Amino acid sequence: MDRLLAERLDIFERTGQAAPDICRFVRDELSALDTAGGAVTEDSAGTLVSHLLLALQRARDGAALTEFPADETVRAELAGHPDAVERARALAARARSALGAGLPEQEVRFLALHLALFGQREATR
């Protein structure tokens, strides 16, 4: 993980936008991505990190997003990225187990979009 992405996580934690254990969970997930050979940087994963931190905190606070106006568009885009959907579901399951924060399907699909984009960036690297 590069310095700028680590700073992003620190800001979310320091300002109380995401609980320390949620930040730790996201750091561990990023470390796993990095170990798997991904270039986990601010450019490649910044929006993924922000979305994941906030989605997990919303879920824990009982305010998870359950409606998303562009959900059908998201579904259509993800039809070409089944691996990203599976990775997002696996990540959501780990979060539920580690944090007790369950993400609704709308959040999982949006997370899958971030993972698909990360995968595309990695493929062109």
PDB file of C-alpha atoms in Angstrom:
ATOM      1  CA  MET A   1       0.000   0.000   0.000  1.00  0.00           C
ATOM      2  CA  ASP A   2       1.390   3.383  -0.900  1.00  0.00           C
ATOM      3  CA  ARG A   3       1.725   6.359   1.446  1.00  0.00           C
ATOM      4  CA  LEU A   4      -1.263   8.278   0.057  1.00  0.00           C
ATOM      5  CA  LEU A   5      -3.637   5.351   0.473  1.00  0.00           C
ATOM      6  CA  ALA A   6      -2.372   4.780   4.017  1.00  0.00           C
ATOM      7  CA  GLU A   7      -3.037   8.476   4.680  1.00  0.00           C
ATOM      8  CA  ARG A   8      -6.613   8.080   3.400  1.00  0.00           C
ATOM      9  CA  LEU A   9      -7.213   5.275   5.881  1.00  0.00           C
ATOM     10  CA  ASP A  10      -5.623   7.274   8.702  1.00  0.00           C
ATOM     11  CA  ILE A  11      -7.875  10.260   7.978  1.00  0.00           C
ATOM     12  CA  PHE A  12     -11.031   8.136   8.057  1.00  0.00           C
ATOM     13  CA  GLU A  13      -9.944   6.639  11.368  1.00  0.00           C
ATOM     14  CA  ARG A  14      -8.654   9.844  12.944  1.00  0.00           C
ATOM     15  CA  THR A  15     -11.793  11.803  12.069  1.00  0.00           C
ATOM     16  CA  GLY A  16     -14.116   9.066  13.331  1.00  0.00           C
ATOM     17  CA  GLN A  17     -15.714   8.455   9.935  1.00  0.00           C
ATOM     18  CA  ALA A  18     -14.875   4.760  10.310  1.00  0.00           C
ATOM     19  CA  ALA A  19     -14.255   2.801  13.496  1.00  0.00           C
ATOM     20  CA  PRO A  20     -10.718   1.559  14.197  1.00  0.00           C
ATOM     21  CA  ASP A  21     -11.669  -2.101  13.746  1.00  0.00           C
ATOM     22  CA  ILE A  22     -13.272  -1.331  10.371  1.00  0.00           C
ATOM     23  CA  CYS A  23     -10.105   0.493   9.301  1.00  0.00           C
ATOM     24  CA  ARG A  24      -8.021  -2.468  10.475  1.00  0.00           C
ATOM     25  CA  PHE A  25     -10.237  -4.861   8.508  1.00  0.00           C
ATOM     26  CA  VAL A  26      -9.867  -2.753   5.337  1.00  0.00           C
ATOM     27  CA  ARG A  27      -6.085  -2.545   5.842  1.00  0.00           C
ATOM     28  CA  ASP A  28      -5.972  -6.344   6.096  1.00  0.00           C
ATOM     29  CA  GLU A  29      -8.039  -6.693   2.911  1.00  0.00           C
ATOM     30  CA  LEU A  30      -5.698  -4.304   1.094  1.00  0.00           C
ATOM     31  CA  SER A  31      -2.698  -6.208   2.366  1.00  0.00           C
ATOM     32  CA  ALA A  32      -4.183  -9.423   0.945  1.00  0.00           C
ATOM     33  CA  LEU A  33      -4.742  -7.701  -2.421  1.00  0.00           C
ATOM     34  CA  ASP A  34      -1.167  -6.432  -2.326  1.00  0.00           C
ATOM     35  CA  THR A  35       0.205  -9.874  -1.441  1.00  0.00           C
ATOM     36  CA  ALA A  36      -1.751 -11.366  -4.337  1.00  0.00           C
ATOM     37  CA  GLY A  37       0.235  -9.125  -6.645  1.00  0.00           C
ATOM     38  CA  GLY A  38      -2.062  -6.128  -6.991  1.00  0.00           C
ATOM     39  CA  ALA A  39      -0.640  -2.619  -7.062  1.00  0.00           C
ATOM     40  CA  VAL A  40      -2.614  -1.239  -4.145  1.00  0.00           C
ATOM     41  CA  THR A  41      -2.181   2.521  -4.459  1.00  0.00           C
ATOM     42  CA  GLU A  42      -4.219   5.676  -4.038  1.00  0.00           C
ATOM     43  CA  ASP A  43      -4.763   5.705  -7.804  1.00  0.00           C
ATOM     44  CA  SER A  44      -5.815   2.076  -8.094  1.00  0.00           C
ATOM     45  CA  ALA A  45      -7.804   1.634  -4.897  1.00  0.00           C
ATOM     46  CA  GLY A  46      -8.630   5.035  -3.360  1.00  0.00           C
ATOM     47  CA  THR A  47     -12.322   5.015  -4.256  1.00  0.00           C
ATOM     48  CA  LEU A  48     -12.604   1.337  -3.326  1.00  0.00           C
ATOM     49  CA  VAL A  49     -11.208   2.107   0.119  1.00  0.00           C
ATOM     50  CA  SER A  50     -13.510   5.065   0.741  1.00  0.00           C
ATOM     51  CA  HIS A  51     -16.575   3.146  -0.380  1.00  0.00           C
ATOM     52  CA  LEU A  52     -15.713   0.075   1.667  1.00  0.00           C
ATOM     53  CA  LEU A  53     -14.969   2.054   4.833  1.00  0.00           C
ATOM     54  CA  LEU A  54     -18.195   4.032   4.604  1.00  0.00           C
ATOM     55  CA  ALA A  55     -20.332   1.069   3.556  1.00  0.00           C
ATOM     56  CA  LEU A  56     -19.124  -0.999   6.509  1.00  0.00           C
ATOM     57  CA  GLN A  57     -19.638   1.871   8.928  1.00  0.00           C
ATOM     58  CA  ARG A  58     -23.158   2.522   7.553  1.00  0.00           C
ATOM     59  CA  ALA A  59     -23.963  -1.184   7.884  1.00  0.00           C
ATOM     60  CA  ARG A  60     -22.757  -1.248  11.464  1.00  0.00           C
ATOM     61  CA  ASP A  61     -24.753   1.891  12.247  1.00  0.00           C
ATOM     62  CA  GLY A  62     -27.924   0.364  10.780  1.00  0.00           C
ATOM     63  CA  ALA A  63     -27.957   2.826   7.887  1.00  0.00           C
ATOM     64  CA  ALA A  64     -26.821   0.619   4.993  1.00  0.00           C
ATOM     65  CA  LEU A  65     -27.903   1.747   1.562  1.00  0.00           C
ATOM     66  CA  THR A  66     -30.667  -0.518   0.330  1.00  0.00           C
ATOM     67  CA  GLU A  67     -31.822   1.562  -2.622  1.00  0.00           C
ATOM     68  CA  PHE A  68     -29.663   2.762  -5.452  1.00  0.00           C
ATOM     69  CA  PRO A  69     -31.316   4.480  -8.431  1.00  0.00           C
ATOM     70  CA  ALA A  70     -28.785   3.133 -10.950  1.00  0.00           C
ATOM     71  CA  ASP A  71     -28.935  -0.438  -9.653  1.00  0.00           C
ATOM     72  CA  GLU A  72     -30.075  -1.875 -13.004  1.00  0.00           C
ATOM     73  CA  THR A  73     -27.176  -0.149 -14.754  1.00  0.00           C
ATOM     74  CA  VAL A  74     -24.787  -1.568 -12.172  1.00  0.00           C
ATOM     75  CA  ARG A  75     -26.232  -5.066 -12.667  1.00  0.00           C
ATOM     76  CA  ALA A  76     -25.805  -4.774 -16.431  1.00  0.00           C
ATOM     77  CA  GLU A  77     -22.179  -3.667 -16.106  1.00  0.00           C
ATOM     78  CA  LEU A  78     -21.407  -6.484 -13.680  1.00  0.00           C
ATOM     79  CA  ALA A  79     -22.745  -9.118 -16.067  1.00  0.00           C
ATOM     80  CA  GLY A  80     -19.341  -8.951 -17.731  1.00  0.00           C
ATOM     81  CA  HIS A  81     -17.456  -9.232 -14.427  1.00  0.00           C
ATOM     82  CA  PRO A  82     -18.733 -12.302 -12.543  1.00  0.00           C
ATOM     83  CA  ASP A  83     -15.354 -12.728 -10.837  1.00  0.00           C
ATOM     84  CA  ALA A  84     -15.626  -9.243  -9.304  1.00  0.00           C
ATOM     85  CA  VAL A  85     -19.097 -10.077  -7.989  1.00  0.00           C
ATOM     86  CA  GLU A  86     -17.802 -13.256  -6.362  1.00  0.00           C
ATOM     87  CA  ARG A  87     -14.845 -11.387  -4.844  1.00  0.00           C
ATOM     88  CA  ALA A  88     -17.207  -8.728  -3.479  1.00  0.00           C
ATOM     89  CA  ARG A  89     -19.496 -11.380  -1.961  1.00  0.00           C
ATOM     90  CA  ALA A  90     -16.499 -13.102  -0.364  1.00  0.00           C
ATOM     91  CA  LEU A  91     -15.262  -9.798   1.041  1.00  0.00           C
ATOM     92  CA  ALA A  92     -18.748  -9.049   2.405  1.00  0.00           C
ATOM     93  CA  ALA A  93     -18.835 -12.473   4.074  1.00  0.00           C
ATOM     94  CA  ARG A  94     -15.451 -11.837   5.709  1.00  0.00           C
ATOM     95  CA  ALA A  95     -16.704  -8.455   6.926  1.00  0.00           C
ATOM     96  CA  ARG A  96     -19.840 -10.015   8.386  1.00  0.00           C
ATOM     97  CA  SER A  97     -17.731 -12.593  10.187  1.00  0.00           C
ATOM     98  CA  ALA A  98     -15.041 -10.201  11.421  1.00  0.00           C
ATOM     99  CA  LEU A  99     -17.134  -7.109  12.129  1.00  0.00           C
ATOM    100  CA  GLY A 100     -20.731  -8.251  12.393  1.00  0.00           C
ATOM    101  CA  ALA A 101     -21.529  -5.773   9.623  1.00  0.00           C
ATOM    102  CA  GLY A 102     -23.622  -7.260   6.845  1.00  0.00           C
ATOM    103  CA  LEU A 103     -23.665  -5.477   3.506  1.00  0.00           C
ATOM    104  CA  PRO A 104     -26.888  -5.532   1.481  1.00  0.00           C
ATOM    105  CA  GLU A 105     -26.735  -6.727  -2.123  1.00  0.00           C
ATOM    106  CA  GLN A 106     -26.800  -3.162  -3.483  1.00  0.00           C
ATOM    107  CA  GLU A 107     -23.613  -2.363  -1.556  1.00  0.00           C
ATOM    108  CA  VAL A 108     -22.032  -5.663  -2.618  1.00  0.00           C
ATOM    109  CA  ARG A 109     -22.755  -4.894  -6.269  1.00  0.00           C
ATOM    110  CA  PHE A 110     -21.294  -1.403  -5.983  1.00  0.00           C
ATOM    111  CA  LEU A 111     -18.231  -2.859  -4.265  1.00  0.00           C
ATOM    112  CA  ALA A 112     -17.978  -5.337  -7.152  1.00  0.00           C
ATOM    113  CA  LEU A 113     -17.779  -2.403  -9.567  1.00  0.00           C
ATOM    114  CA  HIS A 114     -14.778  -1.077  -7.661  1.00  0.00           C
ATOM    115  CA  LEU A 115     -13.144  -4.518  -7.703  1.00  0.00           C
ATOM    116  CA  ALA A 116     -13.809  -4.897 -11.445  1.00  0.00           C
ATOM    117  CA  LEU A 117     -12.133  -1.548 -12.083  1.00  0.00           C
ATOM    118  CA  PHE A 118      -9.201  -2.526  -9.859  1.00  0.00           C
ATOM    119  CA  GLY A 119      -8.886  -5.781 -11.845  1.00  0.00           C
ATOM    120  CA  GLN A 120      -8.959  -3.928 -15.150  1.00  0.00           C
ATOM    121  CA  ARG A 121      -6.222  -1.592 -13.977  1.00  0.00           C
ATOM    122  CA  GLU A 122      -4.146  -4.565 -12.899  1.00  0.00           C
ATOM    123  CA  ALA A 123      -4.635  -6.266 -16.270  1.00  0.00           C
ATOM    124  CA  THR A 124      -3.236  -3.259 -18.099  1.00  0.00           C
ATOM    125  CA  ARG A 125      -0.321  -2.784 -15.696  1.00  0.00           C
TER     126      ARG A 125
END
